[in-house]
Coordinates of C-alpha atoms and ligand atoms in Angstrom, one line a residue:
M27 CA 0.0 0.0 0.0
D28 CA 1.4 3.4 -1.0
I29 CA -0.3 6.1 1.0
S30 CA 1.7 8.8 -0.7
K31 CA -0.6 8.6 -3.7
L32 CA -3.8 7.5 -2.1
T33 CA -7.2 9.1 -2.5
I34 CA -10.5 8.3 -0.9
V35 CA -11.8 6.9 -4.2
E36 CA -8.9 4.5 -4.5
A37 CA -8.9 3.5 -0.8
R38 CA -12.6 2.7 -1.0
R39 CA -12.0 0.5 -4.1
A40 CA -9.1 -1.3 -2.4
L41 CA -11.0 -1.8 0.9
D42 CA -14.0 -3.2 -0.8
A43 CA -11.8 -5.4 -2.9
K44 CA -10.1 -6.6 0.3
E45 CA -6.7 -5.7 -0.9
Y46 CA -6.0 -4.5 2.6
S47 CA -8.1 -4.0 5.7
A48 CA -9.2 -0.7 7.3
L49 CA -7.0 -1.6 10.2
D50 CA -4.0 -1.9 7.9
L51 CA -4.9 1.5 6.4
T52 CA -5.3 3.2 9.7
N53 CA -2.0 1.6 11.0
A54 CA -0.2 3.0 7.9
Y55 CA -1.4 6.5 8.7
L56 CA -0.6 6.1 12.4
D57 CA 2.9 5.0 11.4
A58 CA 3.2 8.1 9.1
I59 CA 2.2 10.3 12.0
R60 CA 4.7 8.7 14.3
A61 CA 7.5 9.2 11.7
K62 CA 6.7 12.7 10.6
D63 CA 4.6 14.7 13.0
G64 CA 7.4 15.3 15.5
E65 CA 8.7 17.8 12.9
I66 CA 5.4 19.0 11.2
H67 CA 3.2 19.3 14.3
A68 CA 0.0 19.0 12.4
Y69 CA -1.8 17.2 15.3
L70 CA -2.5 18.4 18.8
E71 CA -3.6 14.9 19.8
V72 CA -3.6 11.5 18.0
W73 CA -6.4 9.1 18.9
E74 CA -4.4 5.9 18.3
K75 CA -6.5 3.4 20.3
S76 CA -9.9 4.6 19.3
A77 CA -8.8 4.9 15.7
R78 CA -7.8 1.3 15.7
D79 CA -11.1 0.3 17.3
E80 CA -13.0 2.3 14.7
A81 CA -11.0 0.6 11.9
K82 CA -11.8 -2.8 13.3
T83 CA -15.5 -1.9 13.4
A84 CA -15.2 -0.7 9.8
D85 CA -13.6 -4.0 8.7
E86 CA -16.6 -5.8 10.3
K87 CA -19.0 -3.6 8.3
I88 CA -17.1 -4.2 5.1
R89 CA -17.1 -7.9 5.7
R90 CA -20.8 -7.9 6.1
G91 CA -21.1 -5.9 2.8
K92 CA -22.6 -2.9 4.7
A93 CA -19.8 -0.4 3.9
S94 CA -20.7 3.3 3.1
T95 CA -18.4 5.5 1.1
L96 CA -16.4 6.6 4.1
T97 CA -16.3 3.3 6.0
G98 CA -12.7 2.8 7.2
I99 CA -11.4 6.1 5.7
P100 CA -8.9 7.8 8.1
I101 CA -9.5 11.5 8.6
A102 CA -8.3 14.3 10.8
I103 CA -10.5 16.9 12.6
K104 CA -9.8 20.5 13.3
D105 CA -9.6 21.2 17.0
N106 CA -12.6 23.5 17.0
I107 CA -15.1 20.8 16.0
L108 CA -16.6 18.9 18.9
V109 CA -16.1 15.1 19.2
E110 CA -17.9 13.7 22.3
G111 CA -15.5 12.8 25.1
R112 CA -12.5 14.4 23.4
V113 CA -10.7 17.6 24.3
A114 CA -11.6 20.4 21.9
S115 CA -9.3 23.4 22.6
S116 CA -9.5 25.6 19.5
A117 CA -5.7 25.7 20.1
S118 CA -6.3 28.1 23.1
K119 CA -5.0 27.9 26.6
I120 CA -8.5 28.9 27.8
L121 CA -9.9 25.5 26.5
E122 CA -6.8 23.4 26.9
H123 CA -8.6 20.8 29.1
Y124 CA -12.2 21.3 27.8
V125 CA -13.8 18.0 27.0
A126 CA -16.7 18.1 24.4
T127 CA -20.0 16.8 25.8
Y128 CA -21.6 16.0 22.4
D129 CA -20.7 15.3 18.8
A130 CA -20.9 18.1 16.2
T131 CA -23.5 17.2 13.5
V132 CA -20.7 16.7 10.9
I133 CA -19.0 14.2 13.3
K134 CA -22.3 12.4 13.8
K135 CA -22.7 12.0 10.1
L136 CA -19.1 10.7 9.6
K137 CA -19.5 8.3 12.5
A138 CA -22.7 7.0 10.9
Q139 CA -20.7 6.2 7.8
G140 CA -18.0 4.4 9.9
A141 CA -15.1 6.9 9.2
V142 CA -11.9 6.6 11.3
F143 CA -10.9 9.6 13.3
L144 CA -7.1 9.9 13.6
G145 CA -6.9 12.9 15.9
R146 CA -7.4 16.7 16.3
T147 CA -5.4 19.1 14.3
N148 CA -3.6 22.3 15.1
M149 CA -5.0 25.7 14.1
D150 CA -4.7 29.4 14.8
E151 CA -6.3 30.1 18.2
F152 CA -10.0 30.3 17.8
A153 CA -9.4 30.2 14.0
M154 CA -8.0 33.7 14.0
G155 CA -5.1 33.9 11.6
S156 CA -3.7 32.9 8.2
S157 CA -0.6 30.9 9.2
T158 CA -1.3 28.7 12.3
E159 CA 1.4 30.7 14.1
N160 CA -1.3 31.9 16.5
S161 CA -1.8 28.5 18.0
A162 CA -1.2 28.5 21.8
F163 CA 0.6 25.2 21.3
G164 CA 3.2 26.1 18.7
P165 CA 3.0 26.4 15.0
T166 CA 2.6 23.8 12.3
K167 CA 5.1 23.5 9.5
N168 CA 4.4 23.4 5.8
P169 CA 5.4 19.9 4.5
H170 CA 6.6 21.5 1.2
D171 CA 9.1 23.6 3.0
T172 CA 9.4 23.4 6.8
K173 CA 10.7 26.9 7.1
R174 CA 7.3 28.1 6.0
V175 CA 3.8 28.3 7.3
P176 CA 1.1 25.9 6.1
G177 CA -1.4 28.8 6.0
G178 CA -4.3 29.1 8.4
S179 CA -6.3 28.8 10.3
S180 CA -6.8 25.1 9.4
G181 CA -3.0 24.7 9.0
G182 CA -2.9 21.5 11.0
S183 CA -5.6 19.8 8.9
A184 CA -3.9 20.9 5.6
A185 CA -0.4 19.8 6.8
A186 CA -1.8 16.4 8.0
V187 CA -3.3 15.7 4.5
A188 CA -0.4 17.1 2.5
A189 CA 2.1 15.1 4.5
H190 CA 0.0 11.9 4.1
M191 CA -0.7 11.7 7.8
A192 CA -4.5 11.6 7.0
L193 CA -6.4 10.8 3.9
A194 CA -8.6 13.9 4.3
A195 CA -9.5 16.4 7.0
L196 CA -12.2 18.7 8.2
G197 CA -11.5 22.4 8.7
S198 CA -13.5 25.6 9.2
D199 CA -13.6 28.7 7.0
T200 CA -14.7 32.1 8.3
G201 CA -12.6 34.2 5.9
G202 CA -10.4 31.6 4.0
S203 CA -9.2 29.2 6.6
I204 CA -9.8 26.1 4.5
R205 CA -8.9 27.5 1.1
Q206 CA -5.8 29.4 2.1
P207 CA -4.0 26.4 3.7
A208 CA -5.2 24.2 0.8
S209 CA -3.5 26.7 -1.6
H210 CA -0.2 26.7 0.5
T211 CA 0.0 22.9 0.7
G212 CA -1.2 21.8 -2.7
L213 CA -4.7 20.5 -1.7
N214 CA -8.3 21.0 -2.6
G215 CA -10.3 23.0 -0.1
L216 CA -14.0 23.8 -0.2
K217 CA -15.8 26.5 1.7
P218 CA -19.4 25.5 1.2
T219 CA -22.5 27.7 0.8
Y220 CA -23.4 29.4 4.1
G221 CA -25.9 27.1 5.7
A222 CA -25.2 24.0 3.5
V223 CA -23.2 22.3 6.3
S224 CA -24.4 22.4 9.9
R225 CA -22.4 24.6 12.3
F226 CA -23.8 22.7 15.3
G227 CA -20.8 21.7 17.4
L228 CA -18.4 24.1 15.6
M229 CA -16.9 26.6 18.0
A230 CA -18.3 29.9 16.8
L231 CA -15.9 32.6 15.5
G232 CA -18.0 34.8 13.2
S233 CA -21.4 33.2 13.1
S234 CA -22.6 34.8 9.9
L235 CA -19.4 33.7 8.1
D236 CA -18.4 30.3 9.5
Q237 CA -18.7 27.1 7.6
I238 CA -17.2 23.7 8.0
G239 CA -15.6 22.1 4.9
Q240 CA -13.0 19.6 3.8
L241 CA -9.4 19.4 2.7
T242 CA -8.6 16.6 0.2
H243 CA -6.1 15.5 -2.5
T244 CA -8.6 15.5 -5.3
V245 CA -11.9 17.2 -6.4
A246 CA -13.6 13.8 -6.4
D247 CA -12.6 13.3 -2.8
S248 CA -13.9 16.7 -1.9
Q249 CA -17.2 15.9 -3.5
I250 CA -17.5 12.7 -1.5
L251 CA -16.8 14.4 1.8
F252 CA -19.1 17.3 1.0
D253 CA -22.0 14.9 0.2
A254 CA -21.3 13.2 3.6
I255 CA -21.4 16.3 5.7
C256 CA -24.0 18.6 4.0
G257 CA -27.7 18.7 4.7
H258 CA -30.3 20.4 6.8
D259 CA -29.9 20.3 10.6
E260 CA -32.6 21.5 12.9
N261 CA -29.9 22.2 15.6
D262 CA -28.5 25.0 13.4
G263 CA -30.9 27.9 13.0
T264 CA -29.1 29.0 9.8
S265 CA -29.1 25.6 8.2
L266 CA -30.5 25.6 4.7
P267 CA -33.3 23.2 3.7
D268 CA -32.0 20.2 1.8
M269 CA -31.5 21.3 -1.7
K270 CA -31.9 19.3 -4.9
K271 CA -28.6 19.1 -6.7
N272 CA -28.5 22.0 -9.2
N273 CA -28.2 20.2 -12.5
A274 CA -29.0 23.3 -14.7
P275 CA -26.7 23.3 -17.7
M276 CA -23.6 25.5 -17.3
K277 CA -23.2 28.5 -19.5
R278 CA -19.5 27.7 -19.6
V279 CA -18.6 31.3 -19.0
I280 CA -16.1 32.3 -16.3
G281 CA -15.6 35.8 -14.9
V282 CA -12.4 37.4 -13.9
P283 CA -12.6 40.5 -11.6
R284 CA -9.4 41.7 -13.3
I285 CA -8.9 45.1 -11.6
F286 CA -9.3 43.5 -8.2
L287 CA -6.5 41.0 -8.9
E288 CA -3.6 43.0 -10.0
K289 CA -3.0 45.1 -7.0
G290 CA -0.4 43.4 -4.7
T291 CA -0.5 39.9 -6.1
D292 CA 2.8 38.2 -6.8
S293 CA 3.6 38.3 -10.5
D294 CA 4.4 34.5 -10.7
I295 CA 1.0 33.7 -9.1
L296 CA -0.7 35.9 -11.7
A297 CA 1.3 33.9 -14.4
C298 CA 0.0 30.6 -13.0
F299 CA -3.5 32.0 -12.9
E300 CA -3.3 33.1 -16.5
K301 CA -2.0 29.6 -17.5
T302 CA -5.0 28.1 -15.7
L303 CA -7.4 30.4 -17.6
E304 CA -5.7 29.2 -20.8
K305 CA -6.5 25.6 -19.8
L306 CA -10.1 26.4 -19.2
R307 CA -10.3 28.2 -22.6
A308 CA -8.8 25.0 -24.1
K309 CA -11.6 23.1 -22.4
G310 CA -14.2 25.3 -24.2
Y311 CA -14.9 27.9 -21.5
T312 CA -15.3 31.5 -22.4
V313 CA -13.3 33.7 -20.0
V314 CA -14.6 37.3 -19.6
D315 CA -13.4 40.2 -17.5
I316 CA -16.1 41.4 -15.1
D317 CA -16.5 44.2 -12.6
L318 CA -17.5 43.6 -9.0
P319 CA -17.2 47.3 -8.0
N320 CA -17.5 46.7 -4.2
L321 CA -15.1 43.8 -3.9
S322 CA -12.2 46.1 -3.0
Y323 CA -14.0 46.9 0.3
S324 CA -14.2 43.3 1.3
L325 CA -11.2 43.2 3.6
A326 CA -12.2 46.3 5.5
V327 CA -15.8 45.0 5.8
Y328 CA -14.6 41.6 7.0
Y329 CA -12.2 43.0 9.6
I330 CA -15.1 44.9 11.2
I331 CA -17.8 42.2 11.0
Q332 CA -15.6 39.3 12.0
P333 CA -14.1 40.9 15.1
A334 CA -17.6 42.2 16.1
E335 CA -19.0 38.7 16.0
A336 CA -15.9 37.2 17.5
S337 CA -16.0 39.6 20.5
T338 CA -19.6 38.6 21.3
N339 CA -19.0 34.8 20.7
L340 CA -16.0 34.8 22.9
A341 CA -17.8 36.5 25.8
R342 CA -18.8 33.0 26.9
Y343 CA -15.2 32.1 27.9
D344 CA -15.4 33.9 31.3
G345 CA -13.8 31.5 33.7
I346 CA -17.1 30.3 35.0
R347 CA -18.8 28.3 32.2
Y348 CA -16.0 26.6 30.2
G349 CA -12.3 25.7 30.6
L350 CA -9.7 27.7 32.4
S351 CA -10.7 29.5 35.6
M352 CA -8.3 31.8 37.5
Q353 CA -8.9 32.3 41.2
A354 CA -9.4 35.9 42.3
P355 CA -11.2 37.8 45.1
S356 CA -14.0 39.2 43.0
I357 CA -16.0 38.0 40.0
Q358 CA -14.8 40.9 37.9
E359 CA -11.2 39.9 38.5
V360 CA -12.0 36.2 37.8
Y361 CA -13.2 37.4 34.3
S362 CA -10.3 39.6 33.6
K363 CA -7.6 37.3 35.0
T364 CA -9.0 34.2 33.2
R365 CA -9.3 36.0 29.8
G366 CA -6.0 37.8 30.2
V367 CA -4.1 34.5 30.9
G368 CA -6.3 32.3 28.7
F369 CA -6.4 34.3 25.4
G370 CA -3.4 34.9 23.2
P371 CA -2.5 38.3 21.7
E372 CA -4.4 38.0 18.4
V373 CA -7.6 36.9 20.2
R374 CA -7.3 39.9 22.6
R375 CA -6.7 42.2 19.7
R376 CA -9.9 41.0 17.9
I377 CA -12.0 41.2 21.1
M378 CA -10.9 44.8 21.5
L379 CA -11.5 45.7 17.8
G380 CA -14.9 44.0 17.9
T381 CA -15.9 45.7 21.2
F382 CA -14.9 49.0 19.7
V383 CA -16.8 48.7 16.5
L384 CA -20.0 47.6 18.4
S385 CA -19.7 50.3 21.1
S386 CA -22.7 52.7 21.1
G387 CA -20.7 55.7 19.9
Y388 CA -19.2 53.8 16.9
A389 CA -21.6 51.1 15.8
D390 CA -23.2 53.3 13.2
A391 CA -19.9 54.5 11.7
Y392 CA -18.3 51.0 11.6
Y393 CA -20.5 48.0 12.3
R394 CA -23.7 49.1 10.6
K395 CA -21.8 50.7 7.7
A396 CA -19.9 47.5 7.2
R397 CA -23.1 45.5 7.1
S398 CA -24.5 47.9 4.4
V399 CA -21.4 47.4 2.3
R400 CA -21.6 43.7 2.8
A401 CA -25.0 43.8 1.2
L402 CA -23.5 45.6 -1.8
I403 CA -20.8 43.0 -2.1
R404 CA -23.4 40.2 -2.1
A405 CA -25.4 42.1 -4.8
D406 CA -22.2 42.3 -6.9
F407 CA -22.0 38.5 -6.9
T408 CA -25.7 38.1 -7.6
R409 CA -25.4 40.3 -10.6
A410 CA -22.2 38.6 -11.8
F411 CA -23.8 35.1 -11.6
E412 CA -26.5 36.2 -14.1
S413 CA -23.9 36.0 -16.8
V414 CA -21.1 33.7 -15.5
D415 CA -21.0 30.3 -13.9
A416 CA -18.2 31.2 -11.6
V417 CA -15.9 34.0 -10.6
V418 CA -12.2 33.0 -10.4
T419 CA -9.2 34.5 -8.6
P420 CA -5.9 33.2 -7.2
T421 CA -6.7 31.9 -3.7
C422 CA -3.9 33.9 -2.1
P423 CA -1.8 36.9 -3.2
S424 CA 1.4 35.1 -2.3
P425 CA 2.7 31.6 -1.7
A426 CA 3.4 30.2 1.8
F427 CA 5.6 32.6 3.6
K428 CA 8.4 32.1 6.2
F429 CA 7.6 32.0 9.9
G430 CA 7.5 35.5 11.4
A431 CA 7.3 37.2 7.9
K432 CA 3.9 38.6 8.7
S433 CA 4.3 39.6 12.3
D434 CA 2.6 42.9 11.5
P435 CA -1.1 42.0 11.9
L436 CA -2.2 44.2 9.0
A437 CA 0.3 42.3 6.7
M438 CA -1.3 39.0 7.9
Y439 CA -4.9 40.4 7.3
A440 CA -3.9 41.4 3.7
E441 CA -3.4 37.6 3.0
D442 CA -7.1 37.2 3.1
I443 CA -7.9 39.6 0.3
F444 CA -9.2 37.0 -2.2
S445 CA -10.8 34.6 0.3
V446 CA -13.1 36.9 2.4
P447 CA -15.6 38.0 -0.3
A448 CA -17.1 34.5 -0.6
N449 CA -17.8 34.4 3.2
L450 CA -19.3 37.9 3.2
A451 CA -21.6 36.9 0.3
G452 CA -22.3 33.4 1.8
V453 CA -21.4 31.8 -1.6
P454 CA -19.4 28.6 -2.0
A455 CA -15.7 28.7 -3.1
L456 CA -13.2 25.9 -4.0
S457 CA -9.5 26.2 -4.1
V458 CA -7.8 23.8 -6.4
P459 CA -4.0 23.5 -7.1
M460 CA -2.8 25.5 -10.1
G461 CA 0.9 24.5 -10.1
T462 CA 3.9 25.8 -8.2
V463 CA 6.0 29.0 -7.9
V464 CA 9.7 29.0 -7.0
S465 CA 10.9 30.9 -4.0
D466 CA 14.4 30.5 -2.4
D467 CA 14.8 27.2 -4.3
S468 CA 11.5 25.8 -2.9
D469 CA 8.7 24.7 -5.2
L470 CA 5.6 26.2 -3.5
P471 CA 2.1 25.1 -4.4
V472 CA -0.5 27.8 -5.2
G473 CA -4.2 27.7 -5.5
F474 CA -6.9 28.7 -8.0
Q475 CA -10.1 29.9 -6.4
I476 CA -13.5 29.2 -8.0
I477 CA -16.4 31.1 -6.5
G478 CA -19.9 30.0 -7.4
P479 CA -23.5 31.1 -6.8
H480 CA -25.5 30.0 -3.7
G481 CA -25.8 26.2 -3.7
G482 CA -23.5 26.0 -6.7
E483 CA -21.1 23.4 -5.3
E484 CA -21.7 21.1 -8.3
T485 CA -20.6 23.8 -10.7
L486 CA -17.4 24.3 -8.6
F487 CA -16.6 20.6 -8.7
A488 CA -17.2 20.5 -12.4
I489 CA -14.9 23.4 -13.1
G490 CA -12.4 22.1 -10.5
N491 CA -12.3 18.8 -12.3
D492 CA -11.5 20.5 -15.5
V493 CA -8.6 22.3 -13.9
E494 CA -7.4 19.2 -12.1
K495 CA -7.5 17.0 -15.2
F496 CA -4.8 19.2 -16.7
E497 CA -2.5 18.6 -13.8
V498 CA 0.1 15.8 -14.5
Ligands
LIG27 N1 -7.5 34.7 8.1 C1 -8.8 35.1 8.5 C2 -8.9 35.6 9.9 O1 -7.9 35.7 10.5 C3 -9.8 33.9 8.3 C4 -9.8 33.0 9.4 C5 -10.8 31.9 9.2 O2 -11.3 31.7 8.1 N2 -11.1 31.2 10.3 O3 -9.9 36.0 10.3

């Protein structure tokens, strides 16, 4: 068994053909973790024993001819998704010892299929960041160049899959946290339509932006995991009703928001992007320049709305209800001491930013204004999708950067320029590999982002497949 080339599709075939057992497969991944994760640090915790038990149960299911698509498939889970009885820390000191009391809906669905859970993966604390350097438990390294970040905030999930220490992984994406690490590690990453996948059991960051999604080696694998985790959930008030797959014929027209792309994007990334457009033209797509006039406000709008929602969501970590609790003479001091010790610098920065933009004197100037502009951004997309199947951009303006290179928070925020619009508009977006660029003698993967209309995941997979099929 060669796990360095394995996909879910191939593993399913081999498991069903009894070429190896689910236990063999799980053991192969556990061996890979033991061999490599000391250096990469993708995992915060590996669940060896339960993974083997789940693999044995999967083998039994396969033997009885009762296997589902994901039976026996070893996957990794981001540390902000609850698995009953397991620590879920969001890579924060404040939740270091917090044990989840129930399964997130996505976990329930994967358990029902008999998937194998290898462990929980590292991330930026509370999913705030673009590099995984904000983890309270140390950064994760990029398997393509260990001097560089894997992207964030789902950097542990991406590194685990890219280094073949999991066949696939779940992440969460509030402003790019699945797509960006996918881009930096050469994987596929989907941020589903807002409401397509239940958020029940996902630790809330920006509730109007958050979605769970998957990191995989291929588009076909992405589609399999998406089908497994999507669907209506009455436990999530923003969950969409089950939708019929949109099988409307595609126009085969792709839109490029040209003016938006050219400011501040590395020239070699733009060159890869142009090459990918060429491939799509060769596949019969028409590529047109389009104007989404409000897109350039996305980053400013995101960094008002996201901290605003984060500051209210994180109010629950008060030293009383969850996790860390510092002793102090008064309740007020319990709050401030616990939050001062428990939260890292980026989390504190966002709480302050969010509290400021929501405060009574400033909410009109910042928060409400940002919400109005968000509506304009959404309208730009709605208008664009009247004439194009998808809007495409590079996933990130630069390839994976070296540790410490973006220590200025504003430089880090600028990394999210292409990923935040899809979250603001609630539309789905897929990052697929579009080749590599060379930096300091390293070949660094870069991603092509395909943004679709609400519920347009099938369109993204179709276009993603056309891009992927050109890869050798
Ligand atoms: N990098 C963005 C941020 O720091 C997005 C994070 C995310 O998607 N969770 O907010």
